Each structure stands twice: as C-alpha cells, then as structure tokens.
XYZ file of C-alpha atoms in Angstrom:
627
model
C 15.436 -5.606 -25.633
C 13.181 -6.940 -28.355
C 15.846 -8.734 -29.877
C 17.548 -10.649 -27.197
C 14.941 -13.275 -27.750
C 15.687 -13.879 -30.878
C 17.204 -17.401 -31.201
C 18.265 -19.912 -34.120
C 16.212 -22.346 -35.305
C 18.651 -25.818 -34.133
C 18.751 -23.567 -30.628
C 14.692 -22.608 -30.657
C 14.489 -26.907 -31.202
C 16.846 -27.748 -28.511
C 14.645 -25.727 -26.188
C 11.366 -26.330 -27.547
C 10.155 -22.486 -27.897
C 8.203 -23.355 -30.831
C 6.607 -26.458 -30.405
C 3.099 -27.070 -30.287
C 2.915 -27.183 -26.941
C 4.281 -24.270 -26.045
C 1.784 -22.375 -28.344
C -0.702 -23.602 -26.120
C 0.316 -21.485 -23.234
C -2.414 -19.048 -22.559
C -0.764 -15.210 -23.133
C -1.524 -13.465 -19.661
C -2.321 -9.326 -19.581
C -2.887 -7.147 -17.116
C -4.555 -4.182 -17.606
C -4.395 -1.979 -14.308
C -5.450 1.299 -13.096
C -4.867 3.630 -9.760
C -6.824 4.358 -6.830
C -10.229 2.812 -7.318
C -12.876 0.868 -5.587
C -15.316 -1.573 -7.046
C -17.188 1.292 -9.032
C -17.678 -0.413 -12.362
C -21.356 -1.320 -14.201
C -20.504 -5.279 -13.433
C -20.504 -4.526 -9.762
C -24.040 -3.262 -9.889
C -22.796 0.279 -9.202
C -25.659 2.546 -11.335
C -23.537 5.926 -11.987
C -20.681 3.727 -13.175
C -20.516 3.998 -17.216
C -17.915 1.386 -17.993
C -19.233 -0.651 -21.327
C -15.588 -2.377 -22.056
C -15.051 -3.626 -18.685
C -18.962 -5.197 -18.259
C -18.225 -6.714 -22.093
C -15.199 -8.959 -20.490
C -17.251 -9.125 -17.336
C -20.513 -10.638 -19.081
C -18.526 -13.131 -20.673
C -16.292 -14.003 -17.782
C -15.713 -13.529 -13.869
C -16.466 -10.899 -11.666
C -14.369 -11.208 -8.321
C -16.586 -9.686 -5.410
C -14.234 -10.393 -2.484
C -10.514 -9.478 -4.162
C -8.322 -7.051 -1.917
C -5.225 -5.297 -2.418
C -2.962 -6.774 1.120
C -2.240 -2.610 1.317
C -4.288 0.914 0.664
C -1.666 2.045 -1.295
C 0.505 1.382 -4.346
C 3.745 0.731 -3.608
C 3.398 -2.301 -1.113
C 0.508 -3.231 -3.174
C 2.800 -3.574 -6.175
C 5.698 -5.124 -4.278
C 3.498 -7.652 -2.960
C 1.294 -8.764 -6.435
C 4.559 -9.135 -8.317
C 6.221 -10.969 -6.095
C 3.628 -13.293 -4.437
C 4.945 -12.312 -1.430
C 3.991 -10.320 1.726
C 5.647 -6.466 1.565
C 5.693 -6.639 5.342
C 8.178 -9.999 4.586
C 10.059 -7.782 2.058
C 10.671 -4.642 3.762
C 8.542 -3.167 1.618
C 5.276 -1.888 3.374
C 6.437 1.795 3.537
C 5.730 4.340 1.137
C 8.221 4.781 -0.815
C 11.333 3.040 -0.325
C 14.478 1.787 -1.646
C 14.572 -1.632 0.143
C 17.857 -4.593 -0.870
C 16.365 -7.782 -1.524
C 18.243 -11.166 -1.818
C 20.569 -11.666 -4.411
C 18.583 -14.764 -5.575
C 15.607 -13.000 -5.546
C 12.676 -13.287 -8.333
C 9.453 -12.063 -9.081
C 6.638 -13.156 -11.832
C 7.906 -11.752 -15.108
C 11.498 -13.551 -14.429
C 9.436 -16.801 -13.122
C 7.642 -16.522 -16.879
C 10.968 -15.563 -18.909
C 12.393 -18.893 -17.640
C 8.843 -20.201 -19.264
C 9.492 -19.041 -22.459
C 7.295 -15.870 -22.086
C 7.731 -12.480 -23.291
C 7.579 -10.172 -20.592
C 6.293 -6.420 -20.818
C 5.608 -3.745 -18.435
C 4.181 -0.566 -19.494
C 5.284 1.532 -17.275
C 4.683 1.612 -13.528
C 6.860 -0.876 -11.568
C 7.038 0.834 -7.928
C 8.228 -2.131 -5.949
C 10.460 -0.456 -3.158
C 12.777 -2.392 -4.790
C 14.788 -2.005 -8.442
C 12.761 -3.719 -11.487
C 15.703 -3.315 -13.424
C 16.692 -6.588 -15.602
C 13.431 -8.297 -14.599
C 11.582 -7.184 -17.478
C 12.297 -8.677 -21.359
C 11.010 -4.473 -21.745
C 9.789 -1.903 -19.171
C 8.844 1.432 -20.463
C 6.117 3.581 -21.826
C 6.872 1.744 -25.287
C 6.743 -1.656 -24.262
C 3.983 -4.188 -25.716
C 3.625 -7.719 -26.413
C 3.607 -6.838 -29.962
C 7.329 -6.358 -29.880
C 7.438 -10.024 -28.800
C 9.516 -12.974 -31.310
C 6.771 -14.019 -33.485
C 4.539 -16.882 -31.843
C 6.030 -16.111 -28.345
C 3.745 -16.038 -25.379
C 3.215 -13.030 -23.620
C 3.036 -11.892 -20.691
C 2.306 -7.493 -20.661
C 1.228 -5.116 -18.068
C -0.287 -1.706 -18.881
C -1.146 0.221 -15.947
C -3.023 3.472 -16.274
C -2.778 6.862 -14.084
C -5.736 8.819 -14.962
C -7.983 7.578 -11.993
C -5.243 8.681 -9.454
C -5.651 10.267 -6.316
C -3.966 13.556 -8.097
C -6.018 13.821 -11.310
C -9.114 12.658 -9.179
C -8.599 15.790 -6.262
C -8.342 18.152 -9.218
C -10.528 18.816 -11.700
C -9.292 19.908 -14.821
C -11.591 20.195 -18.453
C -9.442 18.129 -20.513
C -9.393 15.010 -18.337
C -13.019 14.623 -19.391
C -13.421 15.948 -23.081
C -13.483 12.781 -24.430
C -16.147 11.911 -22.720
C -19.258 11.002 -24.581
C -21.091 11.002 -21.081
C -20.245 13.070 -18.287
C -21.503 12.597 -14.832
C -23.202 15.059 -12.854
C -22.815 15.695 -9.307
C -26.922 15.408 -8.208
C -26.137 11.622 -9.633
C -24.069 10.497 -7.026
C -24.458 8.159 -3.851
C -22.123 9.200 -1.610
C -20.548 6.996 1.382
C -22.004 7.622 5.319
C -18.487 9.027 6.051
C -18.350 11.703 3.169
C -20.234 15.268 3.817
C -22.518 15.192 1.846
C -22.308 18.619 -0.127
C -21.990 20.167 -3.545
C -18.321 19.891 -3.648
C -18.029 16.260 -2.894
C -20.803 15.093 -4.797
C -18.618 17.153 -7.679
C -15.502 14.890 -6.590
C -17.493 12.233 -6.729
C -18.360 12.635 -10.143
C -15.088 14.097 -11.557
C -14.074 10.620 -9.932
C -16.864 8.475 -11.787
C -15.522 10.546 -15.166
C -12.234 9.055 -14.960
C -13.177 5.836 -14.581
C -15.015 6.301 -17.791
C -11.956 7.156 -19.644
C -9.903 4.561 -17.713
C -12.762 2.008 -19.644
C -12.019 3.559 -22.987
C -8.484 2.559 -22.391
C -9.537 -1.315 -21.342
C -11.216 -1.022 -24.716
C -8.359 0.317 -26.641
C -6.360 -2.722 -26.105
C -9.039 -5.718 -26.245
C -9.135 -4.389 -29.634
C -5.289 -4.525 -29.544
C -6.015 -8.024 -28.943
C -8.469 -9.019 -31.745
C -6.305 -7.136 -34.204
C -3.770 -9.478 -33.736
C -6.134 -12.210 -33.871
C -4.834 -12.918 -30.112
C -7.871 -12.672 -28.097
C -8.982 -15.780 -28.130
C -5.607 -16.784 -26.894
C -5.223 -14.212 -24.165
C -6.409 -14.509 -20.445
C -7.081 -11.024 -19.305
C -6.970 -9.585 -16.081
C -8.818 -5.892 -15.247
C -8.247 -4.395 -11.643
C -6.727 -1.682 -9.501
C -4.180 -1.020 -6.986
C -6.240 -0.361 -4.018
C -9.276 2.125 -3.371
C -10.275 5.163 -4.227
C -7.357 7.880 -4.031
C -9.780 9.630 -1.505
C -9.631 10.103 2.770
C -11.257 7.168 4.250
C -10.087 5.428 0.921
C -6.486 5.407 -0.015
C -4.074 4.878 3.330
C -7.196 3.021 5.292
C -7.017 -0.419 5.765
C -10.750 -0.877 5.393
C -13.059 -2.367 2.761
C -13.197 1.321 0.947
C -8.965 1.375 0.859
C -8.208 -2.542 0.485
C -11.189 -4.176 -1.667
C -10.620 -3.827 -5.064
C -12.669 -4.488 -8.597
C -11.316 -7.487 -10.379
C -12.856 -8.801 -14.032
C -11.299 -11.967 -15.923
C -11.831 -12.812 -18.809
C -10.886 -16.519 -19.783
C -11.126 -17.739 -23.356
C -12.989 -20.948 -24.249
C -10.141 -23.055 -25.053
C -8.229 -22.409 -21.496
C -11.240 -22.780 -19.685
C -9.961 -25.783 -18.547
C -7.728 -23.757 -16.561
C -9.945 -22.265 -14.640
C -12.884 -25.730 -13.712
C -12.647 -24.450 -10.153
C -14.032 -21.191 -10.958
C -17.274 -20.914 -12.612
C -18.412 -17.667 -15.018
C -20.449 -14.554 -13.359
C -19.801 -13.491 -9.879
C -17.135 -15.769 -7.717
C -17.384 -14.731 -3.903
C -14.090 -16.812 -2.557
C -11.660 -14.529 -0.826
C -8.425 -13.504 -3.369
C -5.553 -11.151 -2.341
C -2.637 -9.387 -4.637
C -0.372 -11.713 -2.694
C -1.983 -14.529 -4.438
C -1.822 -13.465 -8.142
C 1.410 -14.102 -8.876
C 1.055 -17.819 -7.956
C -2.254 -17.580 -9.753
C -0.304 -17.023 -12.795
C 2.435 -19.176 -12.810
C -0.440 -22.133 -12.188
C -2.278 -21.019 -15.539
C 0.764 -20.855 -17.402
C 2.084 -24.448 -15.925
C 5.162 -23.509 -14.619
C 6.374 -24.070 -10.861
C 5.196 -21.724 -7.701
C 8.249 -21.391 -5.840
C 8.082 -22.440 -2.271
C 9.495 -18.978 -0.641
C 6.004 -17.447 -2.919
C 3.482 -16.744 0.209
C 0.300 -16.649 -1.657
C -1.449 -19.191 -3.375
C -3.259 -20.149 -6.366
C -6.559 -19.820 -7.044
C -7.015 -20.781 -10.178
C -6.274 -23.985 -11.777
C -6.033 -27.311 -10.483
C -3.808 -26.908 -7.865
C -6.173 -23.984 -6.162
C -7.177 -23.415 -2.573
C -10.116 -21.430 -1.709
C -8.414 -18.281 0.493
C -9.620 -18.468 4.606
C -8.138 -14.973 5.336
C -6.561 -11.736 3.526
C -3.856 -9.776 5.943
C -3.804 -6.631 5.624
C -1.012 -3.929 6.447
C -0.825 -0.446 6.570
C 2.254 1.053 7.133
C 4.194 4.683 6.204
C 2.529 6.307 3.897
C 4.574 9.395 2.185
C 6.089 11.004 5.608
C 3.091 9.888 7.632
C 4.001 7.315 10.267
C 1.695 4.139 11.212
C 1.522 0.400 11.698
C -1.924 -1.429 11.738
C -2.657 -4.887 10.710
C -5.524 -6.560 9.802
C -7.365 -10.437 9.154
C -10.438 -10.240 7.062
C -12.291 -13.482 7.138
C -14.858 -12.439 4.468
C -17.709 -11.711 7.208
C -15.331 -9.918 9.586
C -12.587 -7.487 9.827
C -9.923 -7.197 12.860
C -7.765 -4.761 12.706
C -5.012 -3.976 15.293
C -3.906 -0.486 15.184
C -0.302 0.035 16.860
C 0.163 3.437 16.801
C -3.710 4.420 17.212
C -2.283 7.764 19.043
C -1.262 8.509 15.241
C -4.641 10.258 13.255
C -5.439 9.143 9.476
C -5.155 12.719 8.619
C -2.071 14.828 9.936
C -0.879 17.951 10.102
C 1.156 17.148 6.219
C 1.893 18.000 2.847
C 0.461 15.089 1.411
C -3.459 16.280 3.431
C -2.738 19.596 2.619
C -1.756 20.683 -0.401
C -3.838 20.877 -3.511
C -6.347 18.423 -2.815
C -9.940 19.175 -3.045
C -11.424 16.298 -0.556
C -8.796 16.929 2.192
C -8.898 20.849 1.679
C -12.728 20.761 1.848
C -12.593 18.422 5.195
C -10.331 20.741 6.689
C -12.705 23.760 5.582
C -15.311 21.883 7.468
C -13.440 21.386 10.451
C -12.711 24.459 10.828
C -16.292 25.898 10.373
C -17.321 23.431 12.997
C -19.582 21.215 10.113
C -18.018 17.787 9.637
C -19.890 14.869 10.690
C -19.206 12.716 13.270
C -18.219 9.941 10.789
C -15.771 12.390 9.350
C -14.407 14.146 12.450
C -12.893 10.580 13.400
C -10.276 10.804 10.326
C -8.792 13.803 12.367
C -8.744 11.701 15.907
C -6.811 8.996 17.377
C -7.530 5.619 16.209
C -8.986 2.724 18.323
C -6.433 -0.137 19.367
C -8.523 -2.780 17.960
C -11.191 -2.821 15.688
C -13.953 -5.410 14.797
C -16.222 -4.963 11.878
C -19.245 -7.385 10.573
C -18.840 -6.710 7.041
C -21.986 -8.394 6.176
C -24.198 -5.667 8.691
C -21.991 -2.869 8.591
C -20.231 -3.142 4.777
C -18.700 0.847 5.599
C -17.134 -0.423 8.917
C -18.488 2.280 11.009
C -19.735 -0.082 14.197
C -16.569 -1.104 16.068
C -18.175 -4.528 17.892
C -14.932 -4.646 19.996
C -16.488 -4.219 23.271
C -19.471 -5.917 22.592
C -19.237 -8.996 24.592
C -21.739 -11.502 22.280
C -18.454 -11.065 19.632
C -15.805 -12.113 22.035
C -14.993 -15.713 20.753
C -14.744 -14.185 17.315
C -12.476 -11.199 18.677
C -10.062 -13.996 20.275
C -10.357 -16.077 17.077
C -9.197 -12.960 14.718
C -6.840 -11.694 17.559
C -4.723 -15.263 17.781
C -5.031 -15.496 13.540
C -3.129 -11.968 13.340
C -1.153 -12.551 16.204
C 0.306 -15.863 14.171
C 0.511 -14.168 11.026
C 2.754 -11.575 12.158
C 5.350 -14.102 13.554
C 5.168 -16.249 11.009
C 5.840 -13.890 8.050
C 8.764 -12.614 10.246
C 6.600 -9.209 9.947
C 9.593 -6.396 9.171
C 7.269 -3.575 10.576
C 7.647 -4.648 13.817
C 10.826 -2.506 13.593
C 11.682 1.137 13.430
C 11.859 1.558 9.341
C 15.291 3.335 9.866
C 16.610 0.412 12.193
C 14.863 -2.063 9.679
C 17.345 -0.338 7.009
C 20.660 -0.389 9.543
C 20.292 -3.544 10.489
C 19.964 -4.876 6.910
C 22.912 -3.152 5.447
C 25.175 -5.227 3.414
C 21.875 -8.030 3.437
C 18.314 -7.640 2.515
C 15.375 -7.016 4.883
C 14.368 -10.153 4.014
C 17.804 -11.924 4.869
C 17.870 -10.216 7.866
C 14.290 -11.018 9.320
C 15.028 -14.612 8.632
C 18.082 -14.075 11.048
C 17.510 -15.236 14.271
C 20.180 -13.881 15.817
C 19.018 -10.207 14.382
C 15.354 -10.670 14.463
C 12.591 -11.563 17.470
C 9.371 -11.317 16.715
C 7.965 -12.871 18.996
C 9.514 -10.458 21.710
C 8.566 -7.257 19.283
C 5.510 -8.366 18.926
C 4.996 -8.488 22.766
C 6.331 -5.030 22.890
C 4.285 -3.756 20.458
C 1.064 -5.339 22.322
C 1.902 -2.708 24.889
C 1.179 0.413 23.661
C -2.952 1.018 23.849
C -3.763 -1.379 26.966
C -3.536 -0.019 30.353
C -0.501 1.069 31.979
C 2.050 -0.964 33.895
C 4.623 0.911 35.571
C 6.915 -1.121 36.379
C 6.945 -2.974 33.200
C 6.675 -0.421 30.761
C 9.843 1.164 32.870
C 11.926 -2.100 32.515
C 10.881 -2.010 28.563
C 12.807 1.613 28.268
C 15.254 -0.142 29.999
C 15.448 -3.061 27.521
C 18.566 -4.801 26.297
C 16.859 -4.415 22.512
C 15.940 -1.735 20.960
C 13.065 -2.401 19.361
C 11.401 -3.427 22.632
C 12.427 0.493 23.841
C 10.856 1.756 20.760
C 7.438 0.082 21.340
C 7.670 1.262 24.725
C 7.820 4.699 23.444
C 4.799 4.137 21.698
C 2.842 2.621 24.505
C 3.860 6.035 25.930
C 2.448 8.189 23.291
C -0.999 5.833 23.143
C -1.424 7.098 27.067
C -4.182 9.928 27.760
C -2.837 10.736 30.834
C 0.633 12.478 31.554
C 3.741 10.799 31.208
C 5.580 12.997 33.187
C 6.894 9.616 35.636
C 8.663 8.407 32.561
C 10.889 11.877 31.655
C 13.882 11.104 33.259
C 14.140 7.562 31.307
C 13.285 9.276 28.127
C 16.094 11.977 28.421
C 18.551 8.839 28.990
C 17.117 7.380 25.767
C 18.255 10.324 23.960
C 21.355 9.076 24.261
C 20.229 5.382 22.765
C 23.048 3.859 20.777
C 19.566 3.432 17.954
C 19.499 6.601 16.512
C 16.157 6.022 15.267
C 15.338 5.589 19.111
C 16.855 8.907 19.994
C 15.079 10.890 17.257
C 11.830 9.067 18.964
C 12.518 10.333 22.328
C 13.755 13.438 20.715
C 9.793 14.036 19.623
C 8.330 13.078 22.523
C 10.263 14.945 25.100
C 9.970 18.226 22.554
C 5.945 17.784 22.401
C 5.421 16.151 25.837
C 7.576 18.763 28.142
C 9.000 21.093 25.352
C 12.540 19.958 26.759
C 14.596 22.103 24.347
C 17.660 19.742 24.868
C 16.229 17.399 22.625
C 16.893 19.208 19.406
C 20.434 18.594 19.452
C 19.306 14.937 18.451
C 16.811 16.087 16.048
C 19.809 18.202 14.235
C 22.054 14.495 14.585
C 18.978 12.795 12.920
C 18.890 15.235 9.900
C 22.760 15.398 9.489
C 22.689 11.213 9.673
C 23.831 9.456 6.472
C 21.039 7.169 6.223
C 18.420 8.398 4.644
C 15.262 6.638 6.167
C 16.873 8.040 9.717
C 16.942 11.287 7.879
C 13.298 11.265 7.298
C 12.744 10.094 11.277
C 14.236 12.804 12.020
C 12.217 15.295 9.588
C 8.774 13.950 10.459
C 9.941 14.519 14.059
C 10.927 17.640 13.072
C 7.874 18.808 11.913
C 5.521 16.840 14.103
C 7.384 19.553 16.765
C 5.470 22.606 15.148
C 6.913 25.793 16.297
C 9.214 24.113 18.886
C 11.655 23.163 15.651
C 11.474 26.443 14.133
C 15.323 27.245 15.454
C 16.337 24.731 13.431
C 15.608 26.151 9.703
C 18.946 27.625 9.181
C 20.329 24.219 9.346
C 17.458 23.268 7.207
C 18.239 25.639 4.868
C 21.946 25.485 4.609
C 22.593 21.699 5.049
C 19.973 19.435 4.987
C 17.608 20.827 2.276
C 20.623 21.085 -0.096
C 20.913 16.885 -0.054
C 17.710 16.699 -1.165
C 15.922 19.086 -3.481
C 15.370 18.397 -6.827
C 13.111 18.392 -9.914
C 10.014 16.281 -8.648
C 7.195 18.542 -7.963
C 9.911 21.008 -8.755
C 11.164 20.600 -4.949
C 12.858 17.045 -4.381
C 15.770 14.814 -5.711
C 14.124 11.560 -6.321
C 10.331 10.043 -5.487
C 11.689 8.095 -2.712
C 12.916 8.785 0.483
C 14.486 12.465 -0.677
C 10.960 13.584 -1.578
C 8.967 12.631 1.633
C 11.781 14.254 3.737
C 11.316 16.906 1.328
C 7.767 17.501 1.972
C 7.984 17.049 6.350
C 10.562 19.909 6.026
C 8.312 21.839 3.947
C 5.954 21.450 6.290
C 8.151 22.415 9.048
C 8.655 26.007 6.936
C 4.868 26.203 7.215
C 4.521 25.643 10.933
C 7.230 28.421 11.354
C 5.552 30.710 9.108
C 7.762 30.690 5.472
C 5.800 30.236 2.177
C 6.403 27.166 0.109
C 5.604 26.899 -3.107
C 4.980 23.032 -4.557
C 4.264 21.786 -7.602
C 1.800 18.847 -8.025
C-alpha cells in the first residue's frame, strides 16, 4: 500500500501535495485502548500509575465529560469513525456484518481525499467491512511508511486492558511492571462486593493500565524520533468502560464515560482557541470526533456526518450525548439514553431482559462474573449487586452530580417531573429523527435491507415508521391495555407485533388471555416474529408445538434469524433439549470453526455458536471453550 502514494513531481504540483501549505496540516494520531474508565493519574484517580499519559495531560487537555455513544466496542467503533450514530447505521449490535451505502465514507477516506496518509493498526470492528478505506490496515501499519513530508493520519489501538486479559490474571501480563498494584490499595465502586478477589481484579485491572501507559510512551517517543511531535495532535482514550459487570454492556457513567487526553502542539493551537489547556468540562461524544477531525485538518464535514465539531472555529459546545445499548454477543436488549451532563434518562425497552443472563459470555472464564455468581449462590451479594441479575426498570433518572454511580433512580420522585418530561420528549425526538434502526427486530432489520443498506432502508418511508415503532415500543413496561395490546398482535406491521410481544414479556402477571393470539403468531409471515412467539409460548405455557418454529429458525438462511432462533433456543433451558440432534447434525456443522477453537468467524457464526453451547449446558453435555 505504501507505494500507491507515490506520485511524480509535475503530478505532486498539479495537486499541490507538497506545498507549503499543505505541510502545515497538523498530523492527527490516535492512540486507543479497550475497556477502561477514567482511571488515569490526570483524572485525580490515586492508585492509577500512568506517567506518559499525565506528561501529554499536563501540557494539554483533559476531557472530564467525553462518552463513548455505546458500552461496547463495536458500535463504539462504527460510530467514532464514521461520525455517525450506529443505531442510524445498523450497527448497534454486537457483532455484525451490516451493508452500508455504496457511497458511503468514513474519516480515513474523508482525510485521503485531504492528502493524508491513513494508518490503522489493527482493530477496525465497524459491523461493517474497512476494507479499501485504509492507505494500510494491519498490525504493520505506521505513519512512518507514509511518502516523505505527507501528513498523517494513524491509529494504534491496544488490547491489553480488555475485558479478557483483565478477568484473568496471568504473571506475564504484569512482569514488566516496575510497580505493581496491590489489592488492599484499591477503592472499589458501591456496586462491587467488596472482597479479596475483587479488590485483586481491581488491581490486576489498575496493572494493565500501567502497561497500556508504557505503550502511550513508546510511541510519543516514536514521535520525537522523527522530529514529528511538535507537528502531531494526539489523541489518548478508550472504547468504553471498564470490561467489568456494571461496566462494559451498561449504559451508565461506569460503561459510557470514557478518559480522553489531547495533546495540541503550540503552533496549531490556533486550532483549538475554543478550548483552553487543563480540564475542559463541555459534553463530547465518539459521534463527534470524526467531525472534530476533519475541522482541525480543514477539510469539509459532510452533511449526512451526525456529530459535530468541537474543536476549531466552527465548534458547538455539545447539549446532550445519546446513548444506546443494544445486542451484546447473543444477549438481547434495547435501552436508550440522553445525558445532559447533570442528568441521565435512560429508557429501557426490554427491562424484562437482566444485565447478566443465563450465557456464555457471563459464564465462562471470567473471574468478576464467576465470583458474582459464587455470591449469589451463597446468598452474599449486595443489594447493589443482586440488581445486575433482576429485571431492569422502564425508565431511569439519575442526578449525576448527587449520585455520580447512578444508584438513586429519581423516576418516581415527583419534585423531578419537569426534568423527567424534558429528557423523555429529548429521547423520544432523537429516536425518530436518527430513523433509530433498533426499533426493529435485528433479523427483520437485516431482511428488509437485503439488496440495500440499513441505512438506505431506514431512510425509506415506505419500509420504515418510526414514529409508529416507536409507539409500539412505548408499550411494553406501562400498564396493560387489553384491548390495545390485542389489536397490536393483530397489527398490519410487524414490528408493531413484535413490540407487542415485548410489552407481553415486561408483564408480572400471567399472560395466559393472550395464548391463543400468540400460537397464531407462530405462524407470522416475520420469521423473526415466529421465533419470538416461539420463546414465549415455550417459557410462558411450555407449549411444545412451538419448537417446530424454533427448528425453522435454526435451519433459516439468514444468519441473524439463525441466532434469534439460538438465543431462543437456549433462553428455553431444558424445554429445547429435544432439539440437540438437530443441533448436532445440522446446525452446529454451519458454524464451528477456529475462534476460541469452536466458531467459524467472530461475527454472527460465533454468538450463535456460544447460545447453542449454552443450550448443551442447560441439557447437561460438557463444552469445552477456548478463551
């Protein structure tokens, strides 16, 4: 790749690569890590040993309000390299293959057409192919492979701190370490027990960060050995927070604010007038990076780019971050959320749904979830804890200022009310006006955009309502309505009969009134419907019929139906357990593979992967899998 920039000199003239105004283009790098909150020295956090990242922070800007729009990576990615909502996308799920527009761009082709060199080294999951976008995108790329004088724009993103290496603690992660932290050091969160073994999390956590910091230093030094420093504006965050429960897959402060340094140098200060050095409190979001770029840089933001800058001249201080939280490996959910700075609203839609299921991904070799559920079990977790393992609430209110863990839901106190209906309308707006894909079944979502893009197809008024799913959706968690909810089953669209579904499932009392409507549905022309009312007829009257759409669902060709159908499959326990030889003989077969020495690819083949391993566990079988 390093080569395809190379030009002549009459052709490098014609286009002005090398004149002295495109050497003043600042070089832009990003230096990313995984799964971590605000832990660093700069953030006044005393256990955190992180020299490197408080040098650039001393000298430059400390963001103490910057979120990641999602609690995990891959519509955290999608959306700061694209400046644009996942939930627009397609992309909020976990992990996905999702077609975007033909036309479509993100930053590093925005910068390319800037004259930049573009490098990412190595993580891209988008949901969506990075191939092409990248001038190089591999474990070897660097902006030192770059035409001479070129500007740069490089990513290095760094795994150690993720959730894996930080549930396990292995010797050789830390031997590097000049200083290693001890578990009696650590502060631990209201909502963590607080015992020997997570304090020793904690810690092993703390540890990685260290070496994460060694890395930051590693290439600053990169930097001044080129001489290229004081030409470089440098960006230090992560994805999202902590790869921990109540972290990572929560759309609260712990899982969506993020640490952010900048460092700026002197002579593109200018740049940045409407930020001053040291702590900056204004409210910035991945979706509004990209943008932020592009304005440093001086080339165009592209109107169909959500976010917006805010740096430069053209910035606007941020009034809210949405959040979303969506699938998450082959754990269902949809929640929302508007974060004002001082408050947090979040709308849960499937609050009948726990944080922490009965899955692979809570269950199998990691040390925070496998000492919760030790807890549980022994009857010892904390109230604060034990609410990871229950139902949700439908909406929640936080005062971030008061209550900075979110553990005082103000949505019944009354003296909050104009605020609640404030933050309810905001989100409410939001969602239509991003044409908000999660409104839909994820395996609909992918039918209905076949031969288009998500996108396309949201933007498709003959294919997409919101307004109407949104209504729908509003349903499930508020009190019952016969009549209504029974015309909703009934509905001419199918995503209306899906949300109805839901409103079922968010009921404490019995459905059993509604039975004879949901065995009709399993014979909705939506498969993805069917599979739903496959699950709840299985779990709600053990109505044995219903399998015969579960086997459909796994036998479908489309593979986010496929996983529907194996989440269903294994959310049915011991009621499913007839269907392993299928399992085995058929449906297994299309998807096993070499990652974790079980599945074909990271995508959709390994989550519906791990809900049928899960099904051999609920029916007794021994799975072996290798993380």
């Amino acid at each position: 790749m390093k080569n395809t920039l190379l030009i002549s000199a009459s052709a490098a003239f014609l286009l002005g690569s090398c004149t002295a105004k495109e050497h003043e283009k600042p070089n832009v790098l990003w230096i990313t890590c995984e799964d971590i909150s605000p832990a660093w020295g700069c953030y006044g956090d005393a256990s955190a040993a992180t020299p490197n990242i408080d040098a650039l922070a001393d000298e430059g800007y400390v963001f103490t309000r910057a979120y990641s729009n999602a609690p995990i990576c891959a519509p955290a990615r999608s959306t700061l390299i694209s400046g644009m909502y996942a939930t627009s996308l397609g992309t909020q799920n976990l992990r996905s293959e999702i077609p975007v527009p033909d036309d479509f761009k993100i930053l590093p082709e925005y910068l390319k057409e800037s004259g930049y060199f573009t490098t990412n080294n190595a993580k891209t999951d988008y949901n969506f192919s990075a191939e092409g976008r990248w001038h190089e995108n591999s474990n070897e790329a660097h902006w030192r492979n770059r035409n001479n004088e070129q500007p740069f724009f490089s990513v290095f993103n760094f795994g150690i701190t993720h959730e894996g290496n930080a549930n396990r603690i292995r010797s050789i992660d830390t031997a590097a370490l000049v200083k290693v932290h001890q578990p009696e050091e650590m502060v631990l969160p209201p909502y963590f027990p607080d015992n020997e073994e997570f304090r020793s999390i904690m810690a092993h956590q703390y540890n990685l960060i260290s070496l994460f910091d060694h890395e930051v230093g590693n290439l600053v030094n990169q930097l001044k050995e080129d001489g290229l420093y004081e030409n470089t504006i440098i960006f230090v965050f992560s994805d999202h927070g902590f790869g921990l429960p109540r972290h990572k897959r929560w759309l609260y402060q712990s899982g969506t604010r993020v640490p952010f340094v900048m460092h700026v140098p002197a002579k593109y200060r200018h740049l940045t007038e409407n930020v001053e050095k040291g702590q900056i409190n204004q409210l910035v979001a991945f979706v509004d990076f990209a943008p932020s770029v592009l304005n440093l840089t001086g080339a165009s933001v592209p109107e169909i780019m959500q976010g917006r800058s805010f740096l430069g001249a053209n910035a606007r201080e941020k009034e809210y971050v949405f959040g979303y939280r969506d699938r998450a490996d082959d754990v269902y959910d949809m929640s929302r959320s508007i974060n004002n700075g001082k408050f947090r609203y979040i709308r849960n839609f499937m609050p009948h749904k726990s944080y922490i299921q009965d899955a692979l991904i809570f269950n199998a070799g990691k040390r925070s979830y496998a000492e919760l559920h030790r807890l549980k079990a022994s009857g010892e977790l904390p109230a604060e804890t034990q609410q990871m393992f229950e139902p949700k609430a439908v909406e929640e209110l936080y005062d971030l200022e008061t209550d900075p863990y979110e553990l005082n839901n103000l949505i019944a106190d009354s003296s909050y009310y104009d605020i609640l209906s404030e933050m309810r309308l905001l989100l409410e707006q939001t969602i239509i006006k991003t044409h908000d894909s999660g409104l839909l079944n994820e395996g609909e979502m992918m039918l209905r955009a076949e031969g288009s893009s998500v996108y396309e197809m949201t933007h498709d008024s003959s294919l997409f309502h919101p307004q109407k799913y949104l209504r729908a959706a509003e349903m499930v968690g508020k009190e019952e309505n016969y009549e209504a909810l029974s015309r909703a089953l009934q509905s001419e669209y199918s995503t209306i009969r899906f949300w109805a579904m839901h409103a079922l499932l968010s009921m404490d009392k019995p459905i059993n009134d509604y039975k004879d409507l949901l065995v009709e549905l399993l014979k909705d022309p939506s498969v993805p419907n069917a599979v739903l009312a496959a699950e709840i007829l299985l779990n709600k009257f053990n109505y044995q019929p219903a399998l015969e759409v579960l086997k459909e669902g796994l036998m479908h060709e489309n593979e986010p139906v496929v996983l529907q159908a194996a989440i269903a499959t294994r959310q049915a326990g011991e009621k499913a357990c007839s269907l392993i030889p299928l399992i085995n003989d058929e449906v297994y077969p299309r998807f096993a593979g070499e990652v974790w020495g079980r599945y074909k690819s990271w995508s959709y083949p390994m989550f519906i992967g791990m809900s049928l391993d899960q099904t051999y566990k609920n029916c007794g079988l021994e799975i072996e899998v290798d993380k």
